[in-house]
XYZ file of C-alpha atoms in Angstrom:
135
model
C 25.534 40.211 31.426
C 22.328 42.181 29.931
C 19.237 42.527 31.973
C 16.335 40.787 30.542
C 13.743 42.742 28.731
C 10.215 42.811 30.812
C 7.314 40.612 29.145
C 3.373 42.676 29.776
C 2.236 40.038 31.923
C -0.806 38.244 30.534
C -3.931 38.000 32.802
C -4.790 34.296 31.432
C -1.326 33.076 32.268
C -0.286 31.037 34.985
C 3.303 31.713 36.474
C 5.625 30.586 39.176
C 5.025 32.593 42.683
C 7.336 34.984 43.197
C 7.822 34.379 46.521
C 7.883 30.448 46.534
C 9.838 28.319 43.774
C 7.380 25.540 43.583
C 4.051 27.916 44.181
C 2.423 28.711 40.895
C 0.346 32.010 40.673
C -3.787 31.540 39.189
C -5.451 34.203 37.305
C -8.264 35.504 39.840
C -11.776 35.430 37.682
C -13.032 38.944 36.689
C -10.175 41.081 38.306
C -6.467 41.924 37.265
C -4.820 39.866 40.169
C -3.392 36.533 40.419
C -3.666 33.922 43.793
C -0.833 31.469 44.818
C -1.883 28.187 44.999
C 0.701 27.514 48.054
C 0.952 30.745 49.663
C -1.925 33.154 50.921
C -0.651 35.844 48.900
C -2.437 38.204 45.973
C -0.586 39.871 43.624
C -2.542 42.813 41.757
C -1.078 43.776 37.851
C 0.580 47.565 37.841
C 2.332 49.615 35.371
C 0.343 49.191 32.742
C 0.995 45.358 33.004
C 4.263 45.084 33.095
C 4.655 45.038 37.047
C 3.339 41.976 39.743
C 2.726 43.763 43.239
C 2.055 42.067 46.325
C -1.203 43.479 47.327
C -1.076 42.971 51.382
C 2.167 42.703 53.169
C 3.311 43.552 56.566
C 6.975 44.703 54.900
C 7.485 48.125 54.868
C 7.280 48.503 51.215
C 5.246 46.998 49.030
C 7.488 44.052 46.757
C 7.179 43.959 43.206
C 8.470 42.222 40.332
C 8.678 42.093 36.577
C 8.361 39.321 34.341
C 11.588 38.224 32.339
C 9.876 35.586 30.202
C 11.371 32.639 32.726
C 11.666 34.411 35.668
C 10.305 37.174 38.336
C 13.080 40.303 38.702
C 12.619 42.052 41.611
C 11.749 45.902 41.163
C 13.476 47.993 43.625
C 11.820 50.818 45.376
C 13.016 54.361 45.153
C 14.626 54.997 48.399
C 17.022 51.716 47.545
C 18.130 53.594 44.911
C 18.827 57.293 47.001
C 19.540 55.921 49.966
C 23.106 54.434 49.138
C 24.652 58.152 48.279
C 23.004 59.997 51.304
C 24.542 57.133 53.881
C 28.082 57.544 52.034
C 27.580 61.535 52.617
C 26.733 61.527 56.440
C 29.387 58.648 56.744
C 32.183 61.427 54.920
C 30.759 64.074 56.816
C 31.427 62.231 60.276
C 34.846 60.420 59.506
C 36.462 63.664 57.433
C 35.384 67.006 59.276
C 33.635 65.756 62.272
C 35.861 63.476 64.053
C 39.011 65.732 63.574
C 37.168 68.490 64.825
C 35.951 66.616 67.955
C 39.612 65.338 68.399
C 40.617 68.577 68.193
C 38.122 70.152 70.934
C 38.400 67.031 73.199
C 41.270 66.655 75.925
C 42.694 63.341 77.928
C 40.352 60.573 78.016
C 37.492 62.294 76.520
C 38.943 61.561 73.010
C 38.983 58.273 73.466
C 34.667 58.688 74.181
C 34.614 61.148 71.363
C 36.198 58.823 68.844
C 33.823 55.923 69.963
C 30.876 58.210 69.489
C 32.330 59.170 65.763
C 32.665 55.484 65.080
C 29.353 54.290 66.597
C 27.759 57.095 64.292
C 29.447 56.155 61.232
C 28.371 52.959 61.684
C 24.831 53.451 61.741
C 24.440 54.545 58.367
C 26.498 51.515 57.383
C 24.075 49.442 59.166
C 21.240 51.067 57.626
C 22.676 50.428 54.188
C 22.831 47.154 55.190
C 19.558 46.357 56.242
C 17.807 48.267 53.560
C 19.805 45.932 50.684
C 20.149 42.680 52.209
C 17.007 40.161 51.080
């Protein structure tokens, strides 16, 4: 299936809130930012209109969307989009050259400690990955 082509989002329009399905969003008077009528967010106009951001947020980056015609698509920020291939390297880098060479080093019980610290470690990034993608 095709991605929908992004609509410029119209200042005079009302739409649905991006955030709640039954929420609609209401052109603020004089400004380039639209009000929810059910939810106490403002969304400002970016990218040269073709981009809804949420203007005050306590998540760590700031959410934005594009208009489809129908429906909001969420635009992903850039570290969703580097942060995949970096986890996958440090994840490689523990499981392939790390771990052998700790089991190598490591005598009697300690390899049993060093391969729970390899596995703890390659699941972090995992984790990470996780938390960064999941909505």
């Amino acid at each position: 299936m095709q991605p929908q082509k992004p609509e410029k989002i119209d200042l005079n329009t009302e739409y649905l809130c991006p955030c709640r399905r039954r929420g609609r969003l209401i052109p603020i008077t004089l400004t380039e930012a639209f009000g929810c009528d059910r939810c106490p967010q403002i969304f400002v106009v970016e990218d040269n209109g073709y981009v809804l951001e949420q203007l005050s947020t306590t998540y760590p980056y700031k959410r934005a969307w594009r208009w489809t015609g129908n429906s909001w698509q969420v635009v992903h920020p850039r570290l969703g989009e580097n942060y995949l291939p970096v986890a996958l390297g440090i994840i490689f880098v523990l499981v392939i050259i790390w771990l052998p060479l700790a089991l190598r080093l490591a005598s009697g019980y300690s390899i049993i400690a060093w391969a729970m610290v390899a596995v703890l470690l390659a699941i972090l990034p995992a984790l990470m990955v996780w938390l960064t993608y999941r909505r």
